PDB file of C-alpha atoms in Angstrom:
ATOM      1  CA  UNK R   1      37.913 -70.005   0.782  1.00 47.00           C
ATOM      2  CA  UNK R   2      38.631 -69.967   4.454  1.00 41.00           C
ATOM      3  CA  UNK R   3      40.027 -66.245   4.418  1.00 45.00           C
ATOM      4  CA  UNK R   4      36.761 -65.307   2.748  1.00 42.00           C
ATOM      5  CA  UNK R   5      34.794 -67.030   5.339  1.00 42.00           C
ATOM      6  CA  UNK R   6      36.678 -65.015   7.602  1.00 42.00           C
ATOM      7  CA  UNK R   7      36.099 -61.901   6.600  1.00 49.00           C
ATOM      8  CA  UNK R   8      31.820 -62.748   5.941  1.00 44.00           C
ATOM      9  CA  UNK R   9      32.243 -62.927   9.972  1.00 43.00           C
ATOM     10  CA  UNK R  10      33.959 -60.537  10.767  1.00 41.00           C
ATOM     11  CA  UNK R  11      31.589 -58.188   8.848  1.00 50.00           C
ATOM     12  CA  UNK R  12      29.089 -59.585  10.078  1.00 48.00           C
ATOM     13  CA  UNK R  13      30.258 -59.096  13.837  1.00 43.00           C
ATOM     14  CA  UNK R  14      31.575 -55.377  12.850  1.00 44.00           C
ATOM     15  CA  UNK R  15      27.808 -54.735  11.867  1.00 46.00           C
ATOM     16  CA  UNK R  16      26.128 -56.590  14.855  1.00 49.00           C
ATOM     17  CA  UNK R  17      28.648 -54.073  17.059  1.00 45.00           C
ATOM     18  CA  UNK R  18      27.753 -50.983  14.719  1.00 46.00           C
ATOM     19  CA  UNK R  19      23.981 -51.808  15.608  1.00 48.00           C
ATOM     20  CA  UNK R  20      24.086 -51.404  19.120  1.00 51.00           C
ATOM     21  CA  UNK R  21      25.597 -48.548  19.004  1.00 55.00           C
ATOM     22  CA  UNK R  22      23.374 -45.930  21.104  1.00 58.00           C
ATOM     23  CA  UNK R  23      20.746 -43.449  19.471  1.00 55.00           C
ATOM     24  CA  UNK R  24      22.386 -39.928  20.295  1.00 60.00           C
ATOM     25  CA  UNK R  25      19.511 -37.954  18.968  1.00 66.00           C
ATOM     26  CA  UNK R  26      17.597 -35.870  21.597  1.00 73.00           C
ATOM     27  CA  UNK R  27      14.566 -36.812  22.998  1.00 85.00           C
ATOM     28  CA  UNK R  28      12.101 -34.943  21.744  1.00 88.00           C
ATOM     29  CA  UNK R  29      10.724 -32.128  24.570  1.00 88.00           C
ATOM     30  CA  UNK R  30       9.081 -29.549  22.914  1.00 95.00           C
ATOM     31  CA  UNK R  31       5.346 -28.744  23.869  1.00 97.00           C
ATOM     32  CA  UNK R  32       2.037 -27.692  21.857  1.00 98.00           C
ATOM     33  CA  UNK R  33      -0.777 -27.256  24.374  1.00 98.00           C
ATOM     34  CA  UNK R  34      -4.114 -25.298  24.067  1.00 97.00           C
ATOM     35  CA  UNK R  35      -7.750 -25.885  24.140  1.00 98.00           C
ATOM     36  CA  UNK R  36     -10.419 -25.408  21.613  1.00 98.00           C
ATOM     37  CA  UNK R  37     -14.014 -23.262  22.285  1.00 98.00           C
ATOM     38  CA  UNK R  38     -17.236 -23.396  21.406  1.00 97.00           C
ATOM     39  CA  UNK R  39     -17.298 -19.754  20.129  1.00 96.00           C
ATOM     40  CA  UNK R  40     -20.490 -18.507  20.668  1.00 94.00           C
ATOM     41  CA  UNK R  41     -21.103 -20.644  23.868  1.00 92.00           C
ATOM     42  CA  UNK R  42     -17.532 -19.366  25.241  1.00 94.00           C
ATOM     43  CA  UNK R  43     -17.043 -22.561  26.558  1.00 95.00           C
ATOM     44  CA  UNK R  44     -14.645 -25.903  26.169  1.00 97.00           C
ATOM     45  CA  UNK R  45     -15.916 -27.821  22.903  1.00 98.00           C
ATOM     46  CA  UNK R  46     -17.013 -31.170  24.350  1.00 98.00           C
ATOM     47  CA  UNK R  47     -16.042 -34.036  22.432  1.00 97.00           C
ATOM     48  CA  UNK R  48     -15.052 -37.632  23.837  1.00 96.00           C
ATOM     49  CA  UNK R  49     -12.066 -38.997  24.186  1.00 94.00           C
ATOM     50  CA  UNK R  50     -10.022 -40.518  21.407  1.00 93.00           C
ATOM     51  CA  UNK R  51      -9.707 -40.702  17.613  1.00 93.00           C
ATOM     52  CA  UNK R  52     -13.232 -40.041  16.920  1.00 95.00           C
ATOM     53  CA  UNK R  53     -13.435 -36.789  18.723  1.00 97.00           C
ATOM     54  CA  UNK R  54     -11.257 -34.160  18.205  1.00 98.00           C
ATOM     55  CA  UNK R  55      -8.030 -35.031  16.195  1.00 97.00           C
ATOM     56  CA  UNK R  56      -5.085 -32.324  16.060  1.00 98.00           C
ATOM     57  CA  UNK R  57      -3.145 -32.717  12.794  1.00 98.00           C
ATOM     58  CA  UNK R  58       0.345 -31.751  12.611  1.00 97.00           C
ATOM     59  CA  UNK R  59       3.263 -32.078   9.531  1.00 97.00           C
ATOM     60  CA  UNK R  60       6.655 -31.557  10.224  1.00 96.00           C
ATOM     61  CA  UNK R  61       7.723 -29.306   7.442  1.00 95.00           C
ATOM     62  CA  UNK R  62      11.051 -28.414   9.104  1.00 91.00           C
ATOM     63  CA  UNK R  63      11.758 -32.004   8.279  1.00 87.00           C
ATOM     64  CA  UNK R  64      10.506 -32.244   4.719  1.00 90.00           C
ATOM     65  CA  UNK R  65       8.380 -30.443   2.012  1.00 92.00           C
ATOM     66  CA  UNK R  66       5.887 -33.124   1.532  1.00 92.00           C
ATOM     67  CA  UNK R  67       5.714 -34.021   5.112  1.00 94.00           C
ATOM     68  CA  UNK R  68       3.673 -36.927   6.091  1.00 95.00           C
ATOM     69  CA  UNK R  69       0.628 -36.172   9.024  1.00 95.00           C
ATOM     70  CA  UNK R  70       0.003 -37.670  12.246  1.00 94.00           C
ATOM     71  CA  UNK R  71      -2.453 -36.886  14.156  1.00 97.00           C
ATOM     72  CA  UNK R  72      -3.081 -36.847  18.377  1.00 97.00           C
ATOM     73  CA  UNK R  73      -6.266 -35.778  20.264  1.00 97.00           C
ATOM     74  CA  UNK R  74      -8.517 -33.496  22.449  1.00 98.00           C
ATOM     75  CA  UNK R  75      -9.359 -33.928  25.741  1.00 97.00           C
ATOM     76  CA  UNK R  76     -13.167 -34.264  26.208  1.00 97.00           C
ATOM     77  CA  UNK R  77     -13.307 -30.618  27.186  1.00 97.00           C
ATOM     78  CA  UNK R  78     -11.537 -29.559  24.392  1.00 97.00           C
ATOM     79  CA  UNK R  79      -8.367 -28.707  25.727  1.00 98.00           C
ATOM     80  CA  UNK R  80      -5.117 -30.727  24.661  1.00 98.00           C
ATOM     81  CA  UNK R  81      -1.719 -30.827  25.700  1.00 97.00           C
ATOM     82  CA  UNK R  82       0.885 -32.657  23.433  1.00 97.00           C
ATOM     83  CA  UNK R  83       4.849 -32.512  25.162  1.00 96.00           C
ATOM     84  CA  UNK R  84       6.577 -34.828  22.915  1.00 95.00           C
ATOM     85  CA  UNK R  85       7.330 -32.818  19.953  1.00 96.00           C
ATOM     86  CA  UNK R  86      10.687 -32.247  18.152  1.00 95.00           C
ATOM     87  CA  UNK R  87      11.675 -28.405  17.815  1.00 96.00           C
ATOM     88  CA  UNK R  88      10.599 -27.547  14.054  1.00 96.00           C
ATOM     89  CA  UNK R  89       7.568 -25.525  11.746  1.00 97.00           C
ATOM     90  CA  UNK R  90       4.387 -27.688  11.425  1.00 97.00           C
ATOM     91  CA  UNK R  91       1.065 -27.250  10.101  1.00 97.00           C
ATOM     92  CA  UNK R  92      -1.401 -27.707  12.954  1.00 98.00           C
ATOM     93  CA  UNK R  93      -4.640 -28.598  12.251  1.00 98.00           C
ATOM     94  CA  UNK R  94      -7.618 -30.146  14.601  1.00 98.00           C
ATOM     95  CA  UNK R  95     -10.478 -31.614  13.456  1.00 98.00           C
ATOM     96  CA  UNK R  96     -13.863 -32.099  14.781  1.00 98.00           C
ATOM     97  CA  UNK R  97     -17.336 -32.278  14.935  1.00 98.00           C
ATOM     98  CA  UNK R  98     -17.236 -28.157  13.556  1.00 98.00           C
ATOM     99  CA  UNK R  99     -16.975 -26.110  11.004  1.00 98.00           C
ATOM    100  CA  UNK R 100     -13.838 -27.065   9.497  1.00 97.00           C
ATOM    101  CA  UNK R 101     -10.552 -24.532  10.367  1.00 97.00           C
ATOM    102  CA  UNK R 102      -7.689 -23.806   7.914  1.00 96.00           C
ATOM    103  CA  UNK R 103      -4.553 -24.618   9.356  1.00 96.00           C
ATOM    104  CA  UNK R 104      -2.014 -23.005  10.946  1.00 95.00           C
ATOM    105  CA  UNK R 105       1.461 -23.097  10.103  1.00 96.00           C
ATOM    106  CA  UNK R 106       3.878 -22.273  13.307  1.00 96.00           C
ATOM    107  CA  UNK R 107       7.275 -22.779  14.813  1.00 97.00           C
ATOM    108  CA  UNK R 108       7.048 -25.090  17.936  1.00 97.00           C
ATOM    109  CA  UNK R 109       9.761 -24.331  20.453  1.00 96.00           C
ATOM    110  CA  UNK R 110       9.436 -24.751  24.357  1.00 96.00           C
ATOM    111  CA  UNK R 111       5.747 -24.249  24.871  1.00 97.00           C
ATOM    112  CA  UNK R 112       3.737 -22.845  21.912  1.00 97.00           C
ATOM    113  CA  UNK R 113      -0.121 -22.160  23.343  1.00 97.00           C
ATOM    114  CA  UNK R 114      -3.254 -22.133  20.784  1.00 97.00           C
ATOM    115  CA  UNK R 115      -6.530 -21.638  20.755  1.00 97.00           C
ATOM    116  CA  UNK R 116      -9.046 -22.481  18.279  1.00 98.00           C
ATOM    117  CA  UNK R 117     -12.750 -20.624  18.559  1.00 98.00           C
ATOM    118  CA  UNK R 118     -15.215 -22.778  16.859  1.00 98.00           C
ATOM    119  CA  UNK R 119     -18.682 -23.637  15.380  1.00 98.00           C
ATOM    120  CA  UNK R 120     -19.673 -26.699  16.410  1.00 98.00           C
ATOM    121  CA  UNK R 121     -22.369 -28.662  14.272  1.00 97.00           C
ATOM    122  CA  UNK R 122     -24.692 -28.896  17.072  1.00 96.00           C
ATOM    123  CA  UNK R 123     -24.840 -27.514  20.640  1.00 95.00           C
ATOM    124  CA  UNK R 124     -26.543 -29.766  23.234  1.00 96.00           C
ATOM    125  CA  UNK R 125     -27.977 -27.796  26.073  1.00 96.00           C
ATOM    126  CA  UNK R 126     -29.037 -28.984  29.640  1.00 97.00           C
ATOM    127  CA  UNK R 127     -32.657 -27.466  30.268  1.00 97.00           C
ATOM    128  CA  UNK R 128     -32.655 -28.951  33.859  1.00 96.00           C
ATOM    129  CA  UNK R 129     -30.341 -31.446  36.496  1.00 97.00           C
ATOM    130  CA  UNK R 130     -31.442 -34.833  36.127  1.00 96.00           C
ATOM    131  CA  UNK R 131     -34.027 -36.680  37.863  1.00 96.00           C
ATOM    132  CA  UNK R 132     -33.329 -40.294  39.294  1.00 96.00           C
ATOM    133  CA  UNK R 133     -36.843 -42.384  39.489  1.00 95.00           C
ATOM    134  CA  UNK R 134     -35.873 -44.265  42.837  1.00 92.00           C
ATOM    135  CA  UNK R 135     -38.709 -46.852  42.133  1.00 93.00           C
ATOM    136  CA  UNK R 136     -37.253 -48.304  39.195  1.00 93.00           C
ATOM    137  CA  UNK R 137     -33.656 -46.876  38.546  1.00 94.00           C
ATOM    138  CA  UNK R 138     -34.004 -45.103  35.947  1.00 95.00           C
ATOM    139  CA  UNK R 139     -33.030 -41.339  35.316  1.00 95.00           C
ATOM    140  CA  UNK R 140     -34.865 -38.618  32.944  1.00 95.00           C
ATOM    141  CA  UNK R 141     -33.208 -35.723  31.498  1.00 95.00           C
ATOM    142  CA  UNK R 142     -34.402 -32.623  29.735  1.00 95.00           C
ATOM    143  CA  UNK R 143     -31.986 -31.290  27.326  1.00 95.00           C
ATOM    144  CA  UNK R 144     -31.690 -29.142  23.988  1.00 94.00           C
ATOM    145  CA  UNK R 145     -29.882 -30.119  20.616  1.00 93.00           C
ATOM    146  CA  UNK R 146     -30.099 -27.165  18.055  1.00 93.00           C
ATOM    147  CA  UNK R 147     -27.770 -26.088  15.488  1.00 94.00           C
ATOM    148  CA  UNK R 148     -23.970 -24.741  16.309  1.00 96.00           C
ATOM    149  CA  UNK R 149     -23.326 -23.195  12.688  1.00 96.00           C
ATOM    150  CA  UNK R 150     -25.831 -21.353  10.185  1.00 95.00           C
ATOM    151  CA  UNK R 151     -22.931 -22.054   7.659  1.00 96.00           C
ATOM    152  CA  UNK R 152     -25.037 -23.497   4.292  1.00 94.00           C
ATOM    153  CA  UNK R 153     -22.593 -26.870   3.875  1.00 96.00           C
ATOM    154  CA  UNK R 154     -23.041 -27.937   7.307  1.00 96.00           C
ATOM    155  CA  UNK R 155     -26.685 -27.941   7.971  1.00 91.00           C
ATOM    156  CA  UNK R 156     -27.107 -31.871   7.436  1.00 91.00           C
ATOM    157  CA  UNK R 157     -29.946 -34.017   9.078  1.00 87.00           C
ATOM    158  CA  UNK R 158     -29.735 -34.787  12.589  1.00 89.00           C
ATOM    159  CA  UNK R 159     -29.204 -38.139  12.032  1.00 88.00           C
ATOM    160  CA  UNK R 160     -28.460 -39.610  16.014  1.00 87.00           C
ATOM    161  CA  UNK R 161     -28.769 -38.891  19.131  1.00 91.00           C
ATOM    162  CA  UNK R 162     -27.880 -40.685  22.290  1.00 93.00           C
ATOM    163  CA  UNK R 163     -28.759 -40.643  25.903  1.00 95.00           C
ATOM    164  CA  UNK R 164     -25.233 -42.270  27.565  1.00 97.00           C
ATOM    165  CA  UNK R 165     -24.656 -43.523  30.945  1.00 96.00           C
ATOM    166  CA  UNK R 166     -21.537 -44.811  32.423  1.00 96.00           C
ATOM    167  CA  UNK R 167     -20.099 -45.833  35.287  1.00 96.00           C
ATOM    168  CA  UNK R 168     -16.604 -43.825  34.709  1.00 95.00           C
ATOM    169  CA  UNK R 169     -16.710 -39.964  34.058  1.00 95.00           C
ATOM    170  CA  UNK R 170     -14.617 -40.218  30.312  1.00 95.00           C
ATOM    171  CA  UNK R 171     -18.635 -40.893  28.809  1.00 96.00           C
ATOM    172  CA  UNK R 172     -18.892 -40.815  25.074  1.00 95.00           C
ATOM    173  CA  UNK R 173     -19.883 -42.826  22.147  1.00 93.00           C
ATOM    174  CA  UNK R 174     -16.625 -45.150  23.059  1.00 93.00           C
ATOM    175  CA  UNK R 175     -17.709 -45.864  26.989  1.00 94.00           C
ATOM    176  CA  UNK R 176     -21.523 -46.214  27.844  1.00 96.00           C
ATOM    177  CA  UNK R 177     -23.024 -48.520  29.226  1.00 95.00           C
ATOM    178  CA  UNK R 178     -25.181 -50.119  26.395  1.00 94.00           C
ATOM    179  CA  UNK R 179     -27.965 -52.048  29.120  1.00 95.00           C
ATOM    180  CA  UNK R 180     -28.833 -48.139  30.369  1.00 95.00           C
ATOM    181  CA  UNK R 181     -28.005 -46.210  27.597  1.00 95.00           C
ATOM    182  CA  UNK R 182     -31.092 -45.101  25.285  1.00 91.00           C
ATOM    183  CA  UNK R 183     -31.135 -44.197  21.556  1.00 86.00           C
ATOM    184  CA  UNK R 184     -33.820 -41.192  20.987  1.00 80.00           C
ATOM    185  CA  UNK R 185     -33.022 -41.199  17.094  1.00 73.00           C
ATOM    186  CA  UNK R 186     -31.964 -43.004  14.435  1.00 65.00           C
ATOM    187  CA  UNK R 187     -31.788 -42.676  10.434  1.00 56.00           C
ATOM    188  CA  UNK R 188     -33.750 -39.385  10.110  1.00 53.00           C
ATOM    189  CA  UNK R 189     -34.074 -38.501   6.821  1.00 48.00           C
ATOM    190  CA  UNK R 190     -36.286 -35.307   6.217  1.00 49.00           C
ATOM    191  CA  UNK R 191     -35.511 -32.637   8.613  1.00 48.00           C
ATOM    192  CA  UNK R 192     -38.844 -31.324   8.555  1.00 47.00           C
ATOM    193  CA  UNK R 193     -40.114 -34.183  10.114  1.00 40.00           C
ATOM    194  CA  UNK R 194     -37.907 -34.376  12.480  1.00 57.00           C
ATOM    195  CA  UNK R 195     -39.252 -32.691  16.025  1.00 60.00           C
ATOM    196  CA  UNK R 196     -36.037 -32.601  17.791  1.00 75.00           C
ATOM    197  CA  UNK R 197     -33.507 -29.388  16.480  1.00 85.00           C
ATOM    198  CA  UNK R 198     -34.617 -26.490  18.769  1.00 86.00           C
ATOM    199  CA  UNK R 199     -36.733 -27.719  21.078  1.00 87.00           C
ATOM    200  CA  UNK R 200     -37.015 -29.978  24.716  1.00 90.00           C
ATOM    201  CA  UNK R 201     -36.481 -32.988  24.786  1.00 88.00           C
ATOM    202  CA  UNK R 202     -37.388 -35.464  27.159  1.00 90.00           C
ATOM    203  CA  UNK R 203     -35.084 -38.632  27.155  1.00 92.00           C
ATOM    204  CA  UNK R 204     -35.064 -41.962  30.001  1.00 94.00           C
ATOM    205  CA  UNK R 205     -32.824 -44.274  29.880  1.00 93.00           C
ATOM    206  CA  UNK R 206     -33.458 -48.237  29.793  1.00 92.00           C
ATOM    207  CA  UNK R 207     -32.693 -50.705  32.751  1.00 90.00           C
ATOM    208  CA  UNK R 208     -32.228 -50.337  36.285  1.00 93.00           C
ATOM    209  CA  UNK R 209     -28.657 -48.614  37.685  1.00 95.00           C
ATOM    210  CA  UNK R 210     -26.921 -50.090  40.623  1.00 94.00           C
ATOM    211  CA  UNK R 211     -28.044 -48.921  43.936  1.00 93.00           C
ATOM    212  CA  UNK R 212     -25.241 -46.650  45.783  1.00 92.00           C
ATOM    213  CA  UNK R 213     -23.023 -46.497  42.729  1.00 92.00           C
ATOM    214  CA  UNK R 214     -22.288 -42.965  41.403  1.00 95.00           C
ATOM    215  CA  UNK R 215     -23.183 -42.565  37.443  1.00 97.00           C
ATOM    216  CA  UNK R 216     -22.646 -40.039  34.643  1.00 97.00           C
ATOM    217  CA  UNK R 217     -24.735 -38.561  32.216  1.00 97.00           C
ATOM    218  CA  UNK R 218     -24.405 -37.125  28.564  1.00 97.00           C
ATOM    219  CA  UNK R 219     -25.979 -36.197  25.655  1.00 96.00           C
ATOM    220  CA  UNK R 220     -24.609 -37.350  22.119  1.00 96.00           C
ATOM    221  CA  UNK R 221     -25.779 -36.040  18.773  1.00 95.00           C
ATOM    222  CA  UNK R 222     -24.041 -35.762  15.166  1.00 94.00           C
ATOM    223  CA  UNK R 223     -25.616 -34.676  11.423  1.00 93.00           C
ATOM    224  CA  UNK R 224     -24.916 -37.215   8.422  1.00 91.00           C
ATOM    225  CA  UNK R 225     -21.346 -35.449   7.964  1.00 95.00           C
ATOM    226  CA  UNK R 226     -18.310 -37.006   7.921  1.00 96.00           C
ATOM    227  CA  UNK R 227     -14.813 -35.280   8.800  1.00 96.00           C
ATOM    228  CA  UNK R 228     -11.906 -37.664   8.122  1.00 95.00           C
ATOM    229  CA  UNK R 229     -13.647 -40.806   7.589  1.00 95.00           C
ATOM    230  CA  UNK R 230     -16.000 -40.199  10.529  1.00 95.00           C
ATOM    231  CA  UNK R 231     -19.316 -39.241  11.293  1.00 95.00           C
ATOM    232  CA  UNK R 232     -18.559 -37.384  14.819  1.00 97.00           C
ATOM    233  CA  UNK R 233     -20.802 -36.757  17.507  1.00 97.00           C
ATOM    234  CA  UNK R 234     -21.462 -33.496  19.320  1.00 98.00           C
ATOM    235  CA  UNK R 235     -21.517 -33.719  23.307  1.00 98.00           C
ATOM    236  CA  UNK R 236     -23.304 -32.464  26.095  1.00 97.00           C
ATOM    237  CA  UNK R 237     -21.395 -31.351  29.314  1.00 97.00           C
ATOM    238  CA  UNK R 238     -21.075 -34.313  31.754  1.00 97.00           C
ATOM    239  CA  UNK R 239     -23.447 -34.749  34.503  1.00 97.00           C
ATOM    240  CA  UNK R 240     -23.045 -36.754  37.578  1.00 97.00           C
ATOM    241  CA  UNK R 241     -25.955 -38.436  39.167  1.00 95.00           C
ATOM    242  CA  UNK R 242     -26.173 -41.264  42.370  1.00 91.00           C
ATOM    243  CA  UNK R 243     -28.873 -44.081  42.533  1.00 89.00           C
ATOM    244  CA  UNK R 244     -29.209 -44.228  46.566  1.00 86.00           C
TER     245      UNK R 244
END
C-alpha cells in the first residue's frame, strides 16, 4: 500500500514538473493590414469602432478543414491593421454596414495588404460645417443620407438616424453623449413617407455643451438589415466643433 502511495506522488509531482514546462511555439508575428473604401465616394468607409462596425472574419484553414472563425475589427475610417497572426491560408472576410463581399482566401506571410471597394447601405453627406448657437449651446448641422447601393436586396427602410456628440473623437453609436445627442428618426415603416433619403436635412441637438470644451460631431443612419446579428449603422465623417 505504501509503495503505491509512492508512486500516486511521484506521478503526480512528474506531471506538476511536466506542466511548467515552457510553451516553445512561436509567437505569432505575421501581419494582415488594409483599409476598406467607399467605392463610389473613393473614400475610407466610416464605421465606429468595435464589434458593431466593421468585423474582419478570418479561418485558419492551414490549421484545419472545418476551421472555426474569429473575427477582429475596422478602424472608424475603415482601415485595419491586425499583426498577431500565425503564418498560414485563411479566408478573410469583413463585414459591414455594405453590400455583402465574398471572401477571400489568401496566404498570410510577413505583411499581406488588402483592400476591399465597397457599397455601403447609405452614404451620409455633410452639406455645410456646423453652426454653434452661442446663446444656448446648441449646434445645427445640415447633412445628406441617401442610398450607397441600388442593389434590389439591400434597399430596406431607413429605419434610424442619429445626430451624435461626444466629448472624445472615437464618436459612434457606442460613445455619444446621450444629454446632447438627438434622434431625427425612429421606426419608419413606409419609405414613401419617409422625407429624409435624398434630401437636406436639418438636425440640432438637445442640451447645452460645456463652454471652452472642444466637441465632435457625426451623423449615424442604418436600414432594417441585419449583418451578423446586427443592425449596423452607416457614419458620417467626424466633425470637430468648440463651444467658446
Amino acid at each position: 500500500m505504501k509503495n503505491l502511495i509512492y508512486s500516486l506522488i511521484l506521478s503526480c509531482i512528474f506531471l506538476g514538473f511536466s506542466s511548467c514546462e515552457p510553451d516553445n511555439y512561436d509567437l505569432p508575428e505575421e501581419t494582415l493590414t488594409g483599409e476598406i473604401i467607399d467605392k463610389a465616394a473613393n473614400q475610407g468607409f466610416q464605421c465606429e469602432a468595435g464589434a458593431n462596425g466593421v468585423a474582419i472574419e478570418m479561418k485558419d484553414y492551414g490549421w484545419s478543414s472545418t476551421p472555426q472563425a474569429y473575427h477582429f475589427y475596422a478602424m472608424m475610417d475603415g482601415k485595419f491593421n491586425n499583426t498577431k497572426i500565425f503564418e498560414s491560408r485563411y479566408s478573410v472576410q469583413p463585414h459591414g454596414a455594405f453590400v455583402p463581399l465574398t471572401a477571400d482566401t489568401i496566404q498570410i506571410k510577413g505583411v499581406k495588404k488588402m483592400r476591399y471597394e465597397v457599397e455601403p447601405f447609405l452614404r451620409i453627406e455633410w452639406m455645410e460645417e456646423p453652426v454653434v448657437n452661442t446663446t444656448n449651446g446648441t449646434v445645427t448641422v445640415k447633412v445628406k443620407i441617401s442610398r450607397g447601393t441600388s442593389n434590389s436586396s439591400y434597399q430596406q427602410n431607413l429605419s434610424d438616424a442619429y445626430l451624435l456628440i461626444s466629448e472624445t473623437p472615437y464618436v459612434g453609436n457606442n460613445n455619444y453623449n446621450s444629454d446632447l445627442s438627438n434622434q431625427a428618426v425612429k421606426g419608419v415603416t413606409n419609405a414613401a413617407a419617409n422625407p429624409i433619403l435624398g434630401t437636406t436635412q436639418t438636425l440640432t441637438t438637445k442640451g447645452a455643451m460645456v463652454k471652452g470644451r472642444p466637441y465632435y460631431v457625426r451623423i449615424a443612419a442604418r436600414i432594417d438589415c441585419t449583418i451578423l446579428g446586427v443592425k449596423r449603422f452607416n457614419f458620417s465623417t467626424v466633425k470637430e466643433i468648440k463651444y467658446n
